[in-house]
Amino acid sequence: MRLSRYFLPVLKENPAEAQIVSHRLMLRAGMIKQAAAGIYSWLPLGFKVLRKIENIVHEEQARAGHIPIQMPILQSADLWRESGRYEAYGEEMLRMKDRHGRDMLYTPTAEELVTDIFRAHVGSYKDLPLTLYQIQWKFRDEIRPRFGVMRGREFYMKDGYNFDLTQEDALHAYNRHLVSYLRTYERMGLQAIPMRADSGPIGGDDTHEFLVLAETGESEVFYDSQITDLKFGDREIDYDDRAACQAVLEEFTSRYARTDETHDEAKFSEVPEERRRTARGIEVGQIFYFGTKYSDAMGATVTDDSGNQVPVHMGSHGIGVSRLLGAIIEASHDDKGIIWPEGVTPFHCGIVNLKQGDEEADGACQALYDSLTALGLDPLYDDRNERAGAKFATMDLIGLPWRITVGPRGLKNGVVELTSRRTGESEELPPEEAVKRVAAIYAGR
Ligand code: P5A
């Protein structure tokens, strides 16, 4: 993409309404625009990152054997009356009537809707296990929407639902989700720690939240510092291997790690004092096992192998896709702007032309652009007639992890400059080498 033809409405001034760095940087980098309290339009740069995050989620869901569907944003209240949650959900549910006076609502979550699909189409234990998921907009009429996409009223969520014959099978689905989430967050450059949490209006006793440690996080968390040494890395786990999934769960959840909702001071004091940490965290996901809560209420049963009708065991699992943009920025920025991890960066690298209009510099930039594009990479070429300083400031603000700087002086010596946004380190090398280096960085991503 040529920046002169792109739509990147960066702000020079710090927006007064933004209290935390991710919100400020998302506004300044022209990623989002507020449409109403807690509701945002996604501008090209923000939309591109949202799509990248969404793609990683889809890829990791596919790896775990989960099946994508798409359910509507507007639901009828009838299903929620069946489950008993229509009244119980309270003020956070946005309710409306259609022209016939029927009660409708904007989906805050979709346990009822998916259970209705299940009971209509699945009748036998032979069709299990089954996990359906979607990535869809949700609405919760939060009393205090704040921090931009971090606590929106409208937000983008991956919500998945497993259906299993027995509790044991459903607990395997729970473990499988935990493993798959660890992998998903690591691909986004995040360390998200599973912590024992409270299940709130979703229900059930077994639940873990995934928290990214950050000073601006809304949750207070208590944990054993050994937990932050654990890395999932790029382990390949066979998701059908129950023992392997169980082992990962035990590895990542056996040390003390809880949110304030479930914190137990007595248990915490058993952790050696020098390892006890109190911090703040951003909840980027949550997994639940709630057994037959919805299948009992809504009559979602299957015949088992003896011909008996039994309610299915269920759980649900959520990832805050739009919130993740904020969480990644909170975890990865400096005073000049965002620093995108390679896995989610909107463009793979920037090309800065120090002397726009100079025949040689223009030609070299175009050649770099063409070579990178031919390799399947997606560069952003700053071809504007701007001062070098302004170009660097824009690149630093929008946070592309790599920048290639091209100027007449370097070209005389046959070199361009490759700079890492994270370390600030630069290296001079011939243009073809710079292309190879960038290609190598993204190989396999
Ligand atoms: C699991 C999927 C559920 O709703 N039902 C379907 C279950 N879980 S949850 O924990 O309530 O939400 C899942 C994740 O969504 C993100 N999230 C939000 N993101 C932005 N703004 C909000 N107001 C908001 N509320 C929830 C969180 O990341 C949460 O973990």
Tab-separated table of C-alpha atoms in Angstrom, residues 53-426:
chain	number	residue	atom	x	y	z
A	53	ILE	CA	-6.327	-11.344	15.143
A	54	GLU	CA	-9.519	-12.911	13.893
A	55	ASN	CA	-7.563	-15.037	11.399
A	56	ILE	CA	-5.266	-16.359	14.095
A	57	VAL	CA	-8.309	-17.290	16.161
A	58	HIS	CA	-9.892	-19.097	13.179
A	59	GLU	CA	-6.665	-20.970	12.412
A	60	GLU	CA	-6.232	-22.139	15.987
A	61	GLN	CA	-9.894	-23.131	16.264
A	62	ALA	CA	-9.527	-25.211	13.103
A	63	ARG	CA	-6.423	-26.865	14.541
A	64	ALA	CA	-8.444	-27.881	17.604
A	65	GLY	CA	-11.195	-29.340	15.396
A	66	HIS	CA	-13.839	-26.712	16.161
A	67	ILE	CA	-16.387	-25.810	13.487
A	68	PRO	CA	-17.201	-22.215	12.502
A	69	ILE	CA	-20.798	-21.046	12.155
A	70	GLN	CA	-22.414	-17.617	12.158
A	71	MET	CA	-25.416	-16.805	14.305
A	72	PRO	CA	-27.440	-13.593	14.115
A	73	ILE	CA	-26.745	-10.486	16.158
A	74	LEU	CA	-30.424	-9.979	16.963
A	75	GLN	CA	-32.174	-12.715	18.863
A	76	SER	CA	-35.736	-13.366	19.943
A	77	ALA	CA	-36.331	-13.161	23.702
A	78	ASP	CA	-38.242	-16.486	23.643
A	79	LEU	CA	-35.158	-18.685	23.897
A	80	TRP	CA	-33.894	-16.668	26.834
A	81	ARG	CA	-37.214	-17.107	28.597
A	82	GLU	CA	-36.768	-20.860	28.183
A	83	SER	CA	-33.341	-20.840	29.790
A	84	GLY	CA	-34.509	-18.472	32.502
A	85	ARG	CA	-31.874	-15.877	31.673
A	86	TYR	CA	-34.125	-13.230	30.111
A	87	GLU	CA	-34.932	-11.629	33.447
A	88	ALA	CA	-31.739	-12.695	35.166
A	89	TYR	CA	-29.384	-11.035	32.678
A	90	GLY	CA	-30.453	-7.603	33.831
A	91	GLU	CA	-29.536	-4.155	32.595
A	92	GLU	CA	-26.583	-5.250	30.513
A	93	MET	CA	-28.899	-6.762	27.934
A	94	LEU	CA	-30.052	-4.335	25.265
A	95	ARG	CA	-33.702	-5.096	24.615
A	96	MET	CA	-35.976	-3.896	21.849
A	97	LYS	CA	-39.292	-4.651	20.182
A	98	ASP	CA	-39.832	-5.303	16.495
A	99	ARG	CA	-42.782	-3.797	14.580
A	100	HIS	CA	-45.046	-6.658	15.683
A	101	GLY	CA	-44.298	-5.972	19.306
A	102	ARG	CA	-42.121	-9.053	19.736
A	103	ASP	CA	-39.326	-8.860	22.293
A	104	MET	CA	-35.882	-8.911	20.711
A	105	LEU	CA	-32.384	-8.437	22.038
A	106	TYR	CA	-28.897	-7.713	20.803
A	107	THR	CA	-26.835	-10.816	21.565
A	108	PRO	CA	-24.600	-10.484	24.654
A	109	THR	CA	-23.617	-14.195	24.309
A	110	ALA	CA	-25.224	-17.131	22.516
A	111	GLU	CA	-25.615	-20.212	24.737
A	112	GLU	CA	-29.377	-20.306	24.083
A	113	LEU	CA	-29.141	-19.814	20.335
A	114	VAL	CA	-26.568	-22.541	19.844
A	115	THR	CA	-28.421	-24.946	22.138
A	116	ASP	CA	-31.513	-24.383	20.000
A	117	ILE	CA	-29.530	-25.293	16.868
A	118	PHE	CA	-28.208	-28.374	18.604
A	119	ARG	CA	-31.578	-29.686	19.794
A	120	ALA	CA	-33.095	-29.196	16.346
A	121	HIS	CA	-30.427	-31.150	14.503
A	122	VAL	CA	-28.541	-33.524	16.769
A	123	GLY	CA	-30.208	-36.578	18.262
A	124	SER	CA	-27.602	-39.244	18.808
A	125	TYR	CA	-24.472	-39.716	20.867
A	126	LYS	CA	-22.841	-40.793	17.593
A	127	ASP	CA	-22.819	-37.143	16.483
A	128	LEU	CA	-20.737	-36.149	19.513
A	129	PRO	CA	-18.344	-34.625	20.384
A	130	LEU	CA	-19.238	-31.372	18.669
A	131	THR	CA	-17.842	-27.882	19.145
A	132	LEU	CA	-19.360	-24.988	17.221
A	133	TYR	CA	-18.041	-21.457	17.387
A	134	GLN	CA	-18.475	-18.069	15.799
A	135	ILE	CA	-16.760	-14.709	15.750
A	136	GLN	CA	-19.516	-12.183	16.002
A	137	TRP	CA	-20.364	-8.735	17.378
A	138	LYS	CA	-21.857	-8.715	20.843
A	139	PHE	CA	-23.550	-5.999	22.830
A	140	ARG	CA	-23.492	-5.499	26.582
A	141	ASP	CA	-24.877	-2.272	27.882
A	142	GLU	CA	-21.961	-1.765	30.247
A	143	ILE	CA	-22.691	0.809	32.913
A	144	ARG	CA	-19.274	2.352	32.394
A	145	PRO	CA	-17.875	1.706	28.898
A	146	ARG	CA	-14.293	2.948	28.958
A	147	PHE	CA	-10.750	2.578	27.747
A	148	GLY	CA	-11.803	2.397	24.103
A	149	VAL	CA	-12.188	-1.124	22.758
A	150	MET	CA	-11.126	-2.529	26.102
A	151	ARG	CA	-14.551	-2.210	27.670
A	152	GLY	CA	-16.889	-1.438	24.830
A	153	ARG	CA	-20.626	-1.834	24.706
A	154	GLU	CA	-20.399	-3.295	21.219
A	155	PHE	CA	-17.436	-5.654	20.935
A	156	TYR	CA	-16.186	-8.516	18.796
A	157	MET	CA	-16.016	-11.911	20.481
A	158	LYS	CA	-15.128	-15.423	19.524
A	159	ASP	CA	-17.704	-17.584	21.287
A	160	GLY	CA	-17.495	-21.358	21.164
A	161	TYR	CA	-19.771	-24.052	22.575
A	162	ASN	CA	-18.970	-27.725	23.127
A	163	PHE	CA	-21.519	-30.548	23.272
A	164	ASP	CA	-20.441	-33.839	24.821
A	165	LEU	CA	-22.071	-37.037	26.012
A	166	THR	CA	-20.446	-37.228	29.434
A	167	GLN	CA	-18.928	-34.938	31.982
A	168	GLU	CA	-15.571	-36.551	31.334
A	169	ASP	CA	-15.797	-35.781	27.630
A	170	ALA	CA	-16.847	-32.201	28.341
A	171	LEU	CA	-13.937	-31.724	30.714
A	172	HIS	CA	-11.625	-32.847	27.944
A	173	ALA	CA	-13.211	-30.166	25.743
A	174	TYR	CA	-12.454	-27.679	28.538
A	175	ASN	CA	-8.812	-28.765	28.683
A	176	ARG	CA	-8.539	-28.704	24.903
A	177	HIS	CA	-9.782	-25.118	24.870
A	178	LEU	CA	-7.277	-24.129	27.504
A	179	VAL	CA	-4.425	-25.535	25.415
A	180	SER	CA	-5.737	-23.979	22.229
A	181	TYR	CA	-6.113	-20.561	23.897
A	182	LEU	CA	-2.547	-20.638	25.218
A	183	ARG	CA	-1.361	-21.226	21.672
A	184	THR	CA	-3.650	-18.562	20.234
A	185	TYR	CA	-2.431	-15.812	22.581
A	186	GLU	CA	1.215	-16.716	22.142
A	187	ARG	CA	0.865	-16.322	18.388
A	188	MET	CA	-0.270	-12.768	19.063
A	189	GLY	CA	2.865	-12.111	21.077
A	190	LEU	CA	0.981	-12.183	24.382
A	191	GLN	CA	1.438	-14.010	27.629
A	192	ALA	CA	-2.086	-14.708	28.867
A	193	ILE	CA	-2.192	-16.476	32.227
A	194	PRO	CA	-5.112	-18.798	33.029
A	195	MET	CA	-6.535	-17.853	36.422
A	196	ARG	CA	-9.322	-19.403	38.432
A	197	ALA	CA	-12.286	-17.057	38.196
A	198	ASP	CA	-15.980	-16.607	38.857
A	199	SER	CA	-18.531	-17.734	36.277
A	200	GLY	CA	-21.000	-14.835	36.618
A	201	PRO	CA	-24.153	-15.007	34.487
A	202	ILE	CA	-22.823	-17.811	32.243
A	203	GLY	CA	-22.973	-20.324	35.108
A	204	GLY	CA	-21.059	-23.421	36.228
A	205	ASP	CA	-18.221	-23.998	38.681
A	206	ASP	CA	-15.285	-24.705	36.423
A	207	THR	CA	-13.977	-21.568	34.841
A	208	HIS	CA	-10.673	-19.929	34.036
A	209	GLU	CA	-10.046	-16.425	32.805
A	210	PHE	CA	-6.983	-15.615	30.686
A	211	LEU	CA	-5.226	-12.500	31.889
A	212	VAL	CA	-2.563	-10.345	30.317
A	213	LEU	CA	-0.656	-8.542	33.037
A	214	ALA	CA	-0.831	-4.758	32.591
A	215	GLU	CA	-0.942	-1.838	34.999
A	216	THR	CA	-4.089	-0.557	33.335
A	217	GLY	CA	-5.917	-3.879	33.627
A	218	GLU	CA	-9.355	-3.768	35.219
A	219	SER	CA	-8.940	-6.935	37.281
A	220	GLU	CA	-6.851	-7.291	40.384
A	221	VAL	CA	-4.909	-10.561	40.256
A	222	PHE	CA	-2.883	-12.621	42.714
A	223	TYR	CA	-0.332	-15.160	41.521
A	224	ASP	CA	2.803	-17.163	42.122
A	225	SER	CA	5.596	-15.494	40.123
A	226	GLN	CA	6.779	-18.875	38.819
A	227	ILE	CA	3.794	-18.773	36.505
A	228	THR	CA	5.264	-16.059	34.321
A	229	ASP	CA	8.217	-18.359	33.488
A	230	LEU	CA	5.897	-20.822	31.758
A	231	LYS	CA	5.885	-20.608	27.976
A	232	PHE	CA	3.663	-22.617	25.706
A	233	GLY	CA	5.875	-21.897	22.694
A	234	ASP	CA	5.090	-23.696	19.484
A	235	ARG	CA	4.404	-27.084	21.047
A	236	GLU	CA	2.314	-29.329	18.836
A	237	ILE	CA	-0.281	-30.972	21.051
A	238	ASP	CA	-2.582	-33.668	19.700
A	239	TYR	CA	-5.944	-32.264	20.698
A	240	ASP	CA	-7.498	-35.734	20.860
A	241	ASP	CA	-4.858	-36.862	23.348
A	242	ARG	CA	-6.644	-36.431	26.668
A	243	ALA	CA	-3.611	-37.067	28.811
A	244	ALA	CA	-1.523	-34.538	26.878
A	245	CYS	CA	-4.181	-31.822	27.194
A	246	GLN	CA	-4.661	-32.620	30.879
A	247	ALA	CA	-0.902	-32.361	31.425
A	248	VAL	CA	-0.781	-28.890	29.872
A	249	LEU	CA	-3.739	-27.778	32.020
A	250	GLU	CA	-1.991	-29.032	35.131
A	251	GLU	CA	1.267	-27.372	34.170
A	252	PHE	CA	-0.385	-24.004	33.621
A	253	THR	CA	-2.956	-24.052	36.427
A	254	SER	CA	-1.336	-25.838	39.353
A	255	ARG	CA	0.315	-22.733	40.774
A	256	TYR	CA	-1.694	-20.112	42.599
A	257	ALA	CA	-3.278	-17.639	40.162
A	258	ARG	CA	-6.652	-16.069	40.850
A	259	THR	CA	-8.645	-12.977	40.125
A	260	ASP	CA	-10.016	-10.947	43.028
A	261	GLU	CA	-13.389	-12.712	42.608
A	262	THR	CA	-11.968	-16.033	43.801
A	263	HIS	CA	-8.902	-14.882	45.716
A	264	ASP	CA	-8.232	-16.851	48.901
A	265	GLU	CA	-5.778	-15.110	51.202
A	266	ALA	CA	-5.120	-18.248	53.274
A	267	LYS	CA	-4.209	-20.303	50.210
A	268	PHE	CA	-2.157	-17.452	48.777
A	269	SER	CA	-0.087	-17.283	51.964
A	270	GLU	CA	1.102	-20.844	51.284
A	271	VAL	CA	3.061	-19.485	48.302
A	272	PRO	CA	6.600	-18.552	49.424
A	273	GLU	CA	6.554	-14.841	50.180
A	274	GLU	CA	9.168	-13.828	47.621
A	275	ARG	CA	7.052	-15.389	44.868
A	276	ARG	CA	3.723	-13.783	45.838
A	277	ARG	CA	2.605	-11.134	43.371
A	278	THR	CA	-0.355	-8.790	43.305
A	279	ALA	CA	-0.883	-7.044	40.004
A	280	ARG	CA	-3.488	-5.963	37.498
A	281	GLY	CA	-4.595	-7.826	34.417
A	282	ILE	CA	-6.681	-7.555	31.266
A	283	GLU	CA	-9.126	-10.407	30.769
A	284	VAL	CA	-8.724	-11.509	27.149
A	285	GLY	CA	-10.705	-14.737	27.360
A	286	GLN	CA	-12.653	-17.087	29.569
A	287	ILE	CA	-13.602	-20.763	29.411
A	288	PHE	CA	-16.520	-22.413	31.206
A	289	TYR	CA	-17.830	-25.879	31.933
A	290	PHE	CA	-21.455	-25.681	33.062
A	291	GLY	CA	-22.643	-29.239	32.487
A	292	THR	CA	-26.339	-29.583	31.722
A	293	LYS	CA	-27.522	-26.116	32.789
A	294	TYR	CA	-28.798	-25.143	29.316
A	295	SER	CA	-29.496	-28.627	27.961
A	296	ASP	CA	-31.759	-29.400	30.951
A	297	ALA	CA	-33.610	-26.095	30.672
A	298	MET	CA	-34.009	-26.294	26.907
A	299	GLY	CA	-34.369	-30.042	26.392
A	300	ALA	CA	-31.154	-30.638	24.443
A	301	THR	CA	-30.796	-34.390	24.712
A	302	VAL	CA	-29.284	-37.237	22.713
A	303	THR	CA	-29.856	-40.982	22.824
A	304	ASP	CA	-26.936	-42.789	24.417
A	305	ASP	CA	-25.722	-46.237	23.354
A	306	SER	CA	-28.410	-47.940	25.473
A	307	GLY	CA	-31.167	-45.910	23.830
A	308	ASN	CA	-31.775	-43.564	26.804
A	309	GLN	CA	-32.389	-39.851	26.304
A	310	VAL	CA	-29.694	-37.948	28.191
A	311	PRO	CA	-28.995	-34.199	28.378
A	312	VAL	CA	-25.708	-33.152	26.779
A	313	HIS	CA	-22.830	-31.724	28.779
A	314	MET	CA	-21.786	-28.303	27.648
A	315	GLY	CA	-19.274	-25.555	28.109
A	316	SER	CA	-18.643	-22.239	26.434
A	317	HIS	CA	-15.462	-20.389	25.640
A	318	GLY	CA	-14.841	-16.781	24.748
A	319	ILE	CA	-12.031	-14.679	23.358
A	320	GLY	CA	-12.308	-10.884	23.413
A	321	VAL	CA	-11.168	-10.324	19.846
A	322	SER	CA	-11.615	-6.528	19.764
A	323	ARG	CA	-10.333	-6.155	23.342
A	324	LEU	CA	-7.161	-7.947	22.261
A	325	LEU	CA	-6.054	-4.940	20.213
A	326	GLY	CA	-6.016	-2.864	23.364
A	327	ALA	CA	-4.317	-5.618	25.358
A	328	ILE	CA	-1.566	-6.089	22.776
A	329	ILE	CA	-0.875	-2.355	22.695
A	330	GLU	CA	-0.847	-2.116	26.498
A	331	ALA	CA	1.745	-4.907	26.497
A	332	SER	CA	3.796	-3.587	23.574
A	333	HIS	CA	4.425	0.132	23.085
A	334	ASP	CA	6.886	2.883	23.962
A	335	ASP	CA	6.614	6.658	24.186
A	336	LYS	CA	6.717	6.993	20.393
A	337	GLY	CA	3.847	4.653	19.704
A	338	ILE	CA	2.734	1.099	19.143
A	339	ILE	CA	5.143	-1.819	18.612
A	340	TRP	CA	3.193	-4.576	16.861
A	341	PRO	CA	4.284	-8.169	17.365
A	342	GLU	CA	5.006	-9.713	13.941
A	343	GLY	CA	2.012	-12.044	14.250
A	344	VAL	CA	-0.585	-9.260	14.138
A	345	THR	CA	1.127	-6.284	12.502
A	346	PRO	CA	-1.103	-4.476	9.975
A	347	PHE	CA	1.747	-4.236	7.434
A	348	HIS	CA	4.848	-6.393	7.467
A	349	CYS	CA	7.245	-3.483	7.060
A	350	GLY	CA	7.373	0.177	6.223
A	351	ILE	CA	9.366	1.740	3.411
A	352	VAL	CA	10.439	5.317	4.041
A	353	ASN	CA	11.616	7.363	1.095
A	354	LEU	CA	13.836	10.140	2.438
A	355	LYS	CA	13.763	12.089	-0.811
A	356	GLN	CA	10.485	11.795	-2.603
A	357	GLY	CA	10.840	12.961	-6.199
A	358	ASP	CA	14.482	11.917	-6.442
A	359	GLU	CA	14.546	9.560	-9.386
A	360	GLU	CA	16.925	7.081	-7.854
A	361	ALA	CA	15.275	7.024	-4.434
A	362	ASP	CA	11.792	6.679	-5.959
A	363	GLY	CA	13.010	3.857	-8.201
A	364	ALA	CA	14.707	2.002	-5.353
A	365	CYS	CA	11.583	2.269	-3.165
A	366	GLN	CA	9.377	1.008	-5.957
A	367	ALA	CA	11.756	-1.916	-6.586
A	368	LEU	CA	11.726	-2.816	-2.874
A	369	TYR	CA	7.957	-2.571	-2.824
A	370	ASP	CA	7.630	-4.842	-5.847
A	371	SER	CA	10.068	-7.462	-4.520
A	372	LEU	CA	8.384	-7.599	-1.108
A	373	THR	CA	4.943	-7.815	-2.661
A	374	ALA	CA	6.069	-10.561	-5.066
A	375	LEU	CA	7.093	-12.594	-2.002
A	376	GLY	CA	3.579	-12.296	-0.601
A	377	LEU	CA	4.505	-9.601	1.906
A	378	ASP	CA	2.446	-6.510	2.579
A	379	PRO	CA	4.590	-3.355	2.863
A	380	LEU	CA	3.437	0.203	3.569
A	381	TYR	CA	5.372	2.661	1.423
A	382	ASP	CA	5.476	6.219	2.754
A	383	ASP	CA	5.644	8.043	-0.573
A	384	ARG	CA	4.304	11.355	0.736
A	385	ASN	CA	6.095	14.628	0.176
A	386	GLU	CA	6.915	15.002	3.852
A	387	ARG	CA	10.020	15.642	5.883
A	388	ALA	CA	11.958	12.580	6.994
A	389	GLY	CA	11.144	13.385	10.634
A	390	ALA	CA	7.413	13.346	9.998
A	391	LYS	CA	7.671	10.049	8.122
A	392	PHE	CA	9.628	8.430	10.950
A	393	ALA	CA	7.146	9.738	13.514
A	394	THR	CA	4.228	8.210	11.604
A	395	MET	CA	5.994	4.851	11.239
A	396	ASP	CA	6.880	4.818	14.936
A	397	LEU	CA	3.328	5.734	15.918
A	398	ILE	CA	1.646	3.034	13.839
A	399	GLY	CA	4.210	0.533	15.067
A	400	LEU	CA	5.274	-1.571	12.082
A	401	PRO	CA	7.969	-3.882	13.483
A	402	TRP	CA	10.395	-3.295	10.579
A	403	ARG	CA	11.269	-0.238	8.520
A	404	ILE	CA	13.422	0.078	5.431
A	405	THR	CA	14.771	3.586	4.943
A	406	VAL	CA	15.889	4.628	1.482
A	407	GLY	CA	17.854	7.791	0.693
A	408	PRO	CA	20.184	9.106	-1.996
A	409	ARG	CA	23.247	8.966	0.270
A	410	GLY	CA	22.877	5.279	1.084
A	411	LEU	CA	21.990	4.404	-2.466
A	412	LYS	CA	25.313	5.871	-3.629
A	413	ASN	CA	26.948	3.136	-1.534
A	414	GLY	CA	24.433	0.555	-2.676
A	415	VAL	CA	22.682	0.271	0.702
A	416	VAL	CA	19.403	0.914	2.476
A	417	GLU	CA	18.753	0.841	6.209
A	418	LEU	CA	16.736	-1.872	7.993
A	419	THR	CA	15.485	-0.803	11.431
A	420	SER	CA	13.787	-2.784	14.165
A	421	ARG	CA	10.959	-0.849	15.796
A	422	ARG	CA	11.392	-2.811	19.019
A	423	THR	CA	15.136	-2.329	19.588
A	424	GLY	CA	15.678	0.751	17.438
A	425	GLU	CA	18.758	-0.945	15.984
A	426	SER	CA	19.567	-0.252	12.355
